[in-house]
XYZ file of C-alpha atoms in Angstrom:
592
model
C 87.812 75.449 97.874
C 88.079 75.399 101.648
C 89.754 78.813 101.823
C 86.624 80.551 100.511
C 84.385 78.874 103.108
C 86.816 79.798 105.879
C 87.093 83.434 104.798
C 83.340 83.782 104.323
C 82.661 82.546 107.877
C 85.328 84.887 109.274
C 83.969 87.972 107.510
C 80.355 87.147 108.388
C 81.351 87.166 112.055
C 83.177 90.506 111.705
C 80.292 91.979 109.716
C 77.774 91.061 112.413
C 79.884 92.702 115.153
C 80.488 95.920 113.190
C 76.833 96.073 112.133
C 75.795 96.040 115.816
C 78.177 98.919 116.602
C 76.878 100.821 113.561
C 73.270 100.601 114.773
C 74.235 101.577 118.337
C 76.172 104.666 117.234
C 73.320 105.599 114.895
C 70.851 105.516 117.761
C 73.201 107.607 119.949
C 73.594 110.138 117.154
C 69.834 110.627 116.937
C 69.633 110.988 120.727
C 72.399 113.620 120.824
C 70.729 115.541 117.999
C 67.511 115.680 120.063
C 69.540 116.902 123.054
C 70.933 119.745 120.942
C 67.448 120.806 119.829
C 66.007 120.492 123.342
C 68.652 122.576 125.124
C 68.723 125.179 122.361
C 64.942 125.558 122.780
C 65.309 125.847 126.566
C 67.927 128.554 126.109
C 65.718 130.609 123.810
C 62.435 130.103 125.693
C 63.916 130.778 129.160
C 66.425 133.412 128.115
C 69.068 131.398 129.928
C 72.231 131.137 127.863
C 73.759 128.553 130.212
C 71.776 125.938 128.282
C 73.910 126.805 125.264
C 76.943 125.278 126.970
C 75.198 121.904 126.998
C 74.149 122.386 123.369
C 77.737 123.245 122.412
C 79.148 120.138 124.073
C 76.386 118.084 122.436
C 77.291 119.550 119.029
C 80.928 118.462 119.468
C 79.809 115.005 120.561
C 77.434 114.836 117.591
C 80.270 115.611 115.164
C 82.454 112.919 116.761
C 79.634 110.374 116.504
C 79.029 111.446 112.904
C 82.603 110.565 111.998
C 82.496 107.280 113.916
C 79.201 106.379 112.251
C 80.608 107.165 108.792
C 83.674 105.003 109.510
C 81.512 102.103 110.667
C 79.308 102.486 107.591
C 82.359 102.197 105.352
C 83.665 99.179 107.252
C 80.237 97.507 107.165
C 80.051 97.798 103.387
C 83.657 96.625 103.063
C 83.046 93.490 105.141
C 79.775 92.789 103.307
C 81.709 93.005 100.031
C 84.229 90.438 101.317
C 81.397 88.109 102.366
C 79.858 88.429 98.891
C 83.216 87.877 97.148
C 83.786 84.573 98.920
C 80.171 83.469 98.550
C 80.371 84.142 94.814
C 83.537 82.042 94.529
C 81.823 79.192 96.401
C 78.778 79.389 94.127
C 81.036 79.562 91.077
C 83.179 76.570 91.992
C 80.602 74.337 93.666
C 77.284 75.270 92.030
C 78.570 76.304 88.598
C 76.922 79.705 88.937
C 78.489 82.762 87.307
C 77.399 85.777 89.371
C 79.777 88.084 87.518
C 79.209 90.718 84.847
C 79.575 89.320 81.346
C 81.167 92.313 79.578
C 78.442 92.574 76.919
C 79.015 96.329 76.785
C 82.487 95.710 75.304
C 81.378 93.320 72.553
C 81.930 94.464 68.965
C 80.327 92.584 66.076
C 83.235 93.039 63.662
C 86.056 92.087 66.019
C 88.543 89.555 64.646
C 87.499 86.803 67.082
C 85.508 87.948 70.146
C 82.043 87.137 68.746
C 83.075 83.768 67.279
C 84.812 82.600 70.469
C 82.184 83.861 72.949
C 84.606 86.219 74.653
C 81.727 88.384 75.922
C 78.151 87.658 76.936
C 76.386 85.060 79.081
C 78.628 82.096 79.966
C 81.508 83.759 78.143
C 85.227 83.709 78.835
C 84.978 87.276 80.170
C 82.259 86.325 82.655
C 84.269 83.276 83.712
C 87.361 85.395 84.431
C 85.836 88.662 85.584
C 86.645 89.698 89.146
C 86.614 93.446 88.504
C 84.201 95.961 89.982
C 85.072 99.391 88.573
C 84.240 100.485 85.042
C 87.938 100.956 84.273
C 88.801 97.517 85.651
C 86.134 95.945 83.442
C 87.379 97.861 80.417
C 91.004 96.887 81.072
C 90.046 93.211 81.320
C 88.150 93.503 78.026
C 91.231 95.084 76.447
C 93.404 92.206 77.653
C 91.074 89.681 76.034
C 90.698 91.345 72.661
C 93.883 93.302 72.082
C 97.183 92.518 70.412
C 99.985 91.851 72.907
C 103.736 91.690 72.453
C 106.075 89.126 73.974
C 107.471 91.453 76.643
C 103.995 92.407 77.892
C 102.898 88.762 77.999
C 105.951 87.817 80.067
C 105.351 90.745 82.442
C 101.695 89.778 82.829
C 102.624 86.140 83.477
C 105.024 87.283 86.169
C 102.305 89.385 87.843
C 99.688 86.630 87.624
C 102.073 84.092 89.180
C 102.913 86.508 92.004
C 99.345 87.575 92.763
C 97.740 84.130 92.457
C 98.577 83.068 96.027
C 97.970 86.544 97.511
C 94.295 85.691 98.094
C 93.828 88.077 101.019
C 95.462 90.978 99.177
C 93.505 90.371 95.969
C 90.200 90.169 97.802
C 91.001 93.355 99.715
C 91.538 95.225 96.442
C 88.382 93.674 94.983
C 86.282 94.613 98.027
C 87.398 98.249 98.038
C 86.702 98.429 94.322
C 83.195 96.985 94.810
C 82.260 99.650 97.341
C 83.834 102.453 95.294
C 80.794 102.536 92.981
C 82.936 103.735 90.091
C 80.537 102.945 87.258
C 80.800 104.460 83.803
C 78.759 107.578 84.671
C 80.764 108.350 87.804
C 84.036 107.774 85.963
C 83.029 110.155 83.186
C 82.038 112.795 85.757
C 85.374 112.425 87.534
C 87.130 112.565 84.181
C 85.290 115.767 83.327
C 86.082 117.243 86.750
C 89.765 116.298 86.537
C 90.223 117.897 83.123
C 88.012 120.951 83.671
C 89.456 124.404 84.253
C 90.142 125.247 87.887
C 88.317 128.327 89.125
C 89.673 130.653 91.830
C 88.352 132.409 94.893
C 89.308 136.080 94.789
C 91.564 137.489 97.476
C 88.831 139.680 98.973
C 86.684 136.612 99.716
C 89.638 134.774 101.231
C 90.450 137.751 103.463
C 86.803 138.032 104.552
C 86.719 134.281 105.273
C 89.359 134.857 107.944
C 88.418 138.395 109.050
C 84.695 137.978 109.779
C 85.000 134.679 111.693
C 87.708 136.388 113.769
C 85.344 139.292 114.462
C 82.660 136.730 115.339
C 84.924 135.210 117.996
C 85.576 138.665 119.465
C 81.839 139.441 119.491
C 81.005 136.128 121.167
C 83.701 136.715 123.794
C 82.380 140.238 124.382
C 78.849 138.908 124.753
C 79.858 136.372 127.399
C 81.984 138.909 129.266
C 79.345 141.673 129.173
C 75.999 140.188 128.173
C 74.141 143.214 129.469
C 75.563 145.311 126.636
C 73.180 144.823 123.673
C 75.889 145.822 121.201
C 77.591 142.426 121.418
C 74.344 140.592 120.755
C 73.663 142.728 117.669
C 77.269 142.254 116.534
C 77.033 138.451 116.774
C 73.748 138.472 114.852
C 75.031 140.818 112.130
C 78.346 139.012 111.568
C 76.590 135.623 111.606
C 74.287 136.830 108.824
C 77.155 138.321 106.841
C 79.213 135.113 107.107
C 76.209 133.116 105.925
C 75.563 135.418 102.938
C 79.202 135.183 101.804
C 79.148 131.379 102.100
C 75.857 131.148 100.218
C 77.377 133.101 97.342
C 79.777 130.156 96.777
C 77.113 127.453 96.504
C 77.080 127.544 92.704
C 80.878 127.068 92.631
C 80.553 124.121 95.013
C 77.774 122.495 92.997
C 79.850 122.880 89.819
C 82.789 121.065 91.426
C 80.550 118.298 92.782
C 79.085 117.811 89.297
C 75.860 116.261 90.564
C 77.622 113.183 91.943
C 76.542 112.048 95.397
C 78.965 110.511 97.879
C 81.883 110.762 95.470
C 84.097 111.087 98.543
C 83.379 107.400 99.243
C 84.613 106.451 95.770
C 87.830 108.414 96.209
C 88.196 107.120 99.772
C 88.008 103.557 98.440
C 90.744 104.318 95.922
C 92.850 105.812 98.700
C 92.497 102.495 100.541
C 93.420 100.532 97.416
C 96.485 102.720 96.895
C 97.531 102.120 100.502
C 97.298 98.343 100.022
C 99.537 98.574 96.964
C 102.026 100.934 98.616
C 102.614 98.722 101.646
C 102.807 95.384 99.785
C 106.211 93.991 98.812
C 106.165 92.984 95.138
C 108.806 91.106 93.202
C 107.356 91.349 89.678
C 108.588 94.255 87.561
C 105.139 95.479 86.508
C 103.738 95.569 90.071
C 106.911 97.354 91.194
C 106.286 99.940 88.464
C 102.731 100.421 89.703
C 104.024 100.927 93.242
C 106.568 103.475 92.015
C 103.769 105.452 90.352
C 101.937 105.650 93.661
C 104.760 106.737 95.902
C 108.192 108.304 96.131
C 110.267 109.865 98.888
C 107.880 112.772 99.494
C 104.629 111.668 97.866
C 102.031 108.981 98.594
C 98.929 108.721 96.427
C 96.968 107.111 99.268
C 97.478 110.201 101.446
C 96.688 112.633 98.640
C 93.481 110.819 97.713
C 92.497 110.675 101.357
C 92.799 114.461 101.500
C 90.728 114.805 98.311
C 88.112 112.403 99.676
C 87.831 114.447 102.863
C 87.500 117.686 100.894
C 84.781 116.202 98.657
C 82.966 114.969 101.758
C 83.193 118.383 103.391
C 81.892 120.070 100.239
C 78.928 117.684 100.082
C 77.815 118.812 103.544
C 76.571 121.953 101.803
C 73.320 119.990 101.403
C 73.059 119.567 105.189
C 70.920 122.471 106.476
C 72.309 122.281 110.018
C 75.969 122.362 108.912
C 75.233 124.868 106.161
C 73.690 127.437 108.492
C 75.575 126.937 111.762
C 79.087 126.259 110.445
C 78.980 128.929 107.747
C 77.306 131.453 110.045
C 80.134 131.177 112.519
C 83.180 130.251 110.394
C 82.378 130.512 106.650
C 83.183 126.812 106.701
C 82.432 126.027 103.048
C 84.439 128.984 101.773
C 87.547 127.602 103.504
C 86.837 124.067 102.240
C 86.290 125.285 98.678
C 89.574 127.199 98.735
C 91.519 124.110 99.883
C 89.667 121.983 97.351
C 90.504 124.262 94.413
C 94.134 124.468 95.512
C 94.362 120.653 95.545
C 92.739 120.441 92.120
C 95.097 123.018 90.635
C 98.224 121.291 91.939
C 97.232 117.610 91.706
C 94.080 117.353 89.599
C 95.627 114.990 87.045
C 96.622 112.523 89.757
C 93.141 111.053 90.181
C 92.639 109.777 86.617
C 96.157 108.347 86.412
C 95.550 106.456 89.658
C 92.173 105.106 88.510
C 93.768 103.822 85.285
C 96.532 102.085 87.248
C 94.006 100.521 89.630
C 91.971 99.289 86.642
C 94.993 97.486 85.214
C 95.620 95.839 88.580
C 91.970 94.757 88.800
C 92.225 93.090 85.389
C 95.441 91.259 86.345
C 93.834 90.268 89.652
C 91.107 88.540 87.640
C 93.701 86.490 85.765
C 95.469 85.712 89.055
C 92.190 84.507 90.563
C 91.694 82.284 87.491
C 95.195 80.877 87.985
C 94.598 80.242 91.706
C 91.335 78.399 91.035
C 93.027 76.269 88.346
C 96.427 75.383 89.713
C 96.954 72.525 87.235
C 96.818 74.897 84.245
C 100.124 75.677 82.560
C 101.727 78.994 81.731
C 102.793 78.844 78.068
C 106.482 79.084 77.296
C 107.178 81.863 74.796
C 109.626 81.415 71.943
C 110.974 83.679 69.229
C 108.748 82.232 66.517
C 107.641 79.188 64.551
C 106.814 76.976 67.558
C 103.196 76.550 68.649
C 102.099 73.424 70.486
C 99.679 72.373 73.231
C 99.795 69.246 75.343
C 96.435 67.892 76.558
C 94.568 71.065 75.649
C 91.011 71.539 76.901
C 88.331 74.229 76.960
C 88.445 76.048 80.350
C 84.682 76.655 80.385
C 83.862 72.945 80.150
C 83.690 71.158 83.510
C 86.851 69.200 84.304
C 84.953 65.905 84.667
C 83.368 66.360 81.215
C 86.344 67.917 79.464
C 88.197 65.936 76.794
C 91.730 67.099 76.080
C 93.779 66.850 72.922
C 97.375 67.588 72.012
C 98.255 69.466 68.844
C 101.435 70.866 67.325
C 101.733 73.530 64.634
C 105.527 73.664 64.623
C 106.367 71.452 61.622
C 102.983 71.506 59.866
C 101.606 74.942 60.543
C 98.124 74.559 59.016
C 95.595 71.805 59.793
C 92.692 70.618 57.625
C 90.259 69.156 60.161
C 87.495 66.758 59.147
C 84.855 64.936 61.147
C 81.198 63.993 61.136
C 78.464 66.124 62.677
C 78.717 66.575 66.462
C 82.161 64.957 66.554
C 83.774 67.991 68.214
C 85.360 70.018 65.411
C 83.817 73.387 66.330
C 84.452 72.867 70.041
C 88.087 72.072 69.316
C 88.487 75.211 67.202
C 87.040 77.275 70.053
C 89.293 75.442 72.511
C 92.385 76.433 70.559
C 91.127 79.983 70.077
C 90.124 80.625 73.688
C 93.421 79.302 75.007
C 95.348 81.514 72.582
C 93.363 84.464 73.939
C 94.353 83.478 77.480
C 97.975 82.989 76.453
C 98.146 86.404 74.809
C 96.711 87.997 77.963
C 99.429 86.442 80.127
C 97.145 83.911 81.827
C 97.698 80.169 82.191
C 96.022 77.933 79.613
C 93.871 74.846 80.098
C 96.643 72.418 79.180
C 99.408 70.341 80.708
C 101.962 72.307 78.724
C 102.200 74.830 75.908
C 104.639 76.832 73.857
C 103.770 79.660 71.499
C 104.708 83.076 70.221
C 102.363 86.090 69.951
C 100.259 86.125 66.786
C 97.136 88.090 65.861
C 94.139 85.754 66.031
C 91.443 85.891 63.319
C 88.387 83.643 63.283
C 85.388 82.902 61.068
C 82.994 80.542 62.808
C 79.735 82.283 63.528
C 78.204 84.555 60.911
C 74.608 85.643 60.294
C 72.809 87.353 57.485
C 71.758 90.968 58.066
C 68.273 92.122 57.171
C 69.175 95.653 58.193
C 72.056 95.798 55.702
C 70.260 93.635 53.088
C 73.228 91.309 53.354
C 73.039 87.549 52.722
C 74.879 85.005 54.829
C 77.139 84.203 51.877
C 78.070 87.834 51.299
C 78.737 88.343 55.020
C 81.058 85.326 54.966
C 82.876 86.490 51.835
C 83.484 89.884 53.441
C 84.861 88.145 56.527
C 87.185 85.983 54.431
C 88.372 89.048 52.541
C 89.245 90.718 55.851
C 91.171 87.604 56.932
C 93.129 87.356 53.672
C 94.065 91.034 53.857
C 95.107 90.597 57.490
C 97.421 87.633 56.827
C 98.991 89.516 53.913
C 99.913 92.305 56.334
C 101.403 90.057 59.020
C 101.638 86.462 60.163
C 98.398 85.371 61.894
C 96.729 82.394 63.533
C 93.519 81.602 61.639
C 90.509 79.477 62.653
C 87.890 78.727 59.987
C 84.824 76.547 60.514
C 83.032 75.089 57.486
C 83.355 78.124 55.228
C 81.179 78.909 52.172
C 78.125 77.121 53.519
C 75.944 79.491 51.528
C 76.852 78.071 48.094
C 76.694 74.797 46.123
C 79.061 71.896 46.719
C 81.330 72.471 43.713
C 81.753 76.166 44.471
C 82.241 75.373 48.118
C 84.978 72.832 47.404
C 86.914 74.974 44.941
C 86.422 78.076 47.049
C 87.646 76.327 50.218
C 90.749 75.019 48.444
C 91.358 78.502 47.027
C 91.179 80.046 50.506
C 93.603 77.434 51.895
C 96.094 78.061 49.109
C 95.823 81.808 49.619
C 96.424 81.469 53.354
C 99.452 79.200 53.127
C 101.123 81.522 50.631
C 101.667 83.718 53.666
C 103.166 82.745 57.020
C 99.788 81.608 58.332
C 99.148 79.189 61.198
C 95.793 77.693 62.020
C 92.983 75.221 61.389
C 90.176 74.933 58.856
C 87.342 72.522 59.640
C 85.398 71.070 56.726
C 82.989 68.268 55.815
C 84.324 68.154 52.272
C 86.810 65.276 52.244
C 88.041 66.184 48.753
C 89.562 69.347 50.197
C 91.996 67.171 52.153
C 93.770 66.149 48.937
C 95.447 69.564 48.760
C 97.594 68.391 51.686
C 99.534 66.094 49.363
C 100.623 69.110 47.297
C 102.056 70.919 50.346
C 103.135 68.207 52.825
C 105.583 70.537 54.572
C 102.840 73.001 55.465
C 99.509 71.161 55.595
C 98.406 68.178 57.662
C 95.094 66.306 57.872
C 93.513 65.740 61.272
C 90.100 64.338 62.120
C 87.504 63.445 64.732
C 85.781 60.092 64.303
C 82.445 58.623 65.354
C 81.636 54.956 65.980
C 78.299 53.147 65.810
C 77.932 50.720 68.709
C 74.766 48.829 69.534
C 72.761 50.935 67.111
C 73.926 54.135 68.765
C 76.568 56.791 68.131
C 79.690 56.982 70.208
C 81.943 60.068 70.210
C 85.282 60.073 71.984
C 86.174 63.651 70.892
C 89.828 62.666 70.418
C 91.759 64.137 67.526
C 93.508 61.758 65.149
C 95.874 61.992 62.196
C 94.347 61.540 58.761
C 90.978 62.068 57.094
C 87.614 61.274 58.648
C 86.224 57.934 57.426
C 82.878 57.632 59.191
C 79.677 59.630 58.601
C 76.607 59.936 60.785
C 74.087 62.272 59.131
C 72.128 59.511 57.330
C 72.236 57.299 60.423
C 70.779 60.060 62.639
C 68.035 60.918 60.130
C 67.016 57.240 59.861
C 67.019 56.832 63.605
C 64.768 59.882 63.990
C 62.541 58.421 61.239
C 63.070 61.418 58.964
C 64.081 59.137 56.091
C 63.696 55.414 55.472
């Protein structure tokens, strides 16, 4: 899409300009640091304290440049993230690349449908949708794709997705800040541990000394400059400097405990402060986004400001590893004692705020992914929800198949709620089952579906399409399949479900397979079950005549034209009439 090319070019230009400023300020910072060292040396070697004035001014300038440099560093990474975001969308849409995480970490072998429908893994639905960057965002997206959702939540999610779809700039801003936050699983768990850990205290004596001794230091310095010939002031400055430093050093263990071994965590929290600000200042119409905004602000409280304070305090604590700041600032002011006291006060009063905010941001990231999917596929339809018994799709296709190769089919489960699907090998039965399943997953998440129109109501989805034997558990393929079918039967007896079954009981003989398949169908339709079963056994289709109000036969056909197979992948009413296995084997000279 043209918008991604335009935004990429714009951010590349901004990135180049900011990068130049970043390098210039970095060079100036090094120069000023050398000036500080040089004039301090001249002061000591010549015994001329006038050089210290230059060093003092240089120190102030160095601190200012340090802050400017840090700000430019943050902006550089932010702009680079925006360049990458738009480049990835271009590669995704034009080159069919998927440079996004595939969610393999969230895959569970025994889930009701995720393994069968390729929800996670390479070239999965998750990878296709995923535009999250934080661990929580990734987890929330995984939850949306494999959890049970009620009608109200689906409608709320649809409303959010529709609203956010055209907010490309806003969505990419959130995505970029999340990318540079570096909130992976380890950092999240450390922040979680910090947020829930007991808050220590600094005793009153240390707090008093943190104000008293720096005050005495100022008096001693003033006395030294007024009457430098009196050695007392020089000894006083030296003694108080050492005492301040010793007191500050005694708090290092407390500081290291609060930091928890995480480096640059202030950048993570700073990114979340920026995300919160974007949410707070945006005008939302959808109820769920309005609820998120309400969580982040009220008349006297803004999360963005509070997290900015926490980010600054974390950053100030981390300077304990800087020898220059550690010695000079603590020697004069007990700097880290004051910072630690403010930090612990914030944690005591607002420590639970951080985790709640991260969870909220994760939910927004997940919904942003669905909104991005909607924006990139504007012809897709949002399903209409009903109160039950109506499920239909018009021109339904698989979203992961290219539009120019995709074949769509319409299907309705309203009057005949269970389909027996037949067709020859390679005719498209399994792909169609996955098409229905994947679109139901999207519908339950609140996303649009790859169809011209759809109506449905929320149902748990259970699938048996891809099973393997297990050497580790000494379990045959047949036994694994029977266990899966048992789980499905028990599930539909608990509540109405949508079931997808692909060629069940492949691990047994034809008679057992036929009677077993019919038995499973009869068991399923005793309950309020919707779904499809695909089979090669045409005799199974006869059960439809016993239950014409519930069951219907559908099929995919194959034609032989000019001594070759032709598949149109279009679903038809009735039972499959053509076969192709013998034809293929003869053509490949396997049989005569």
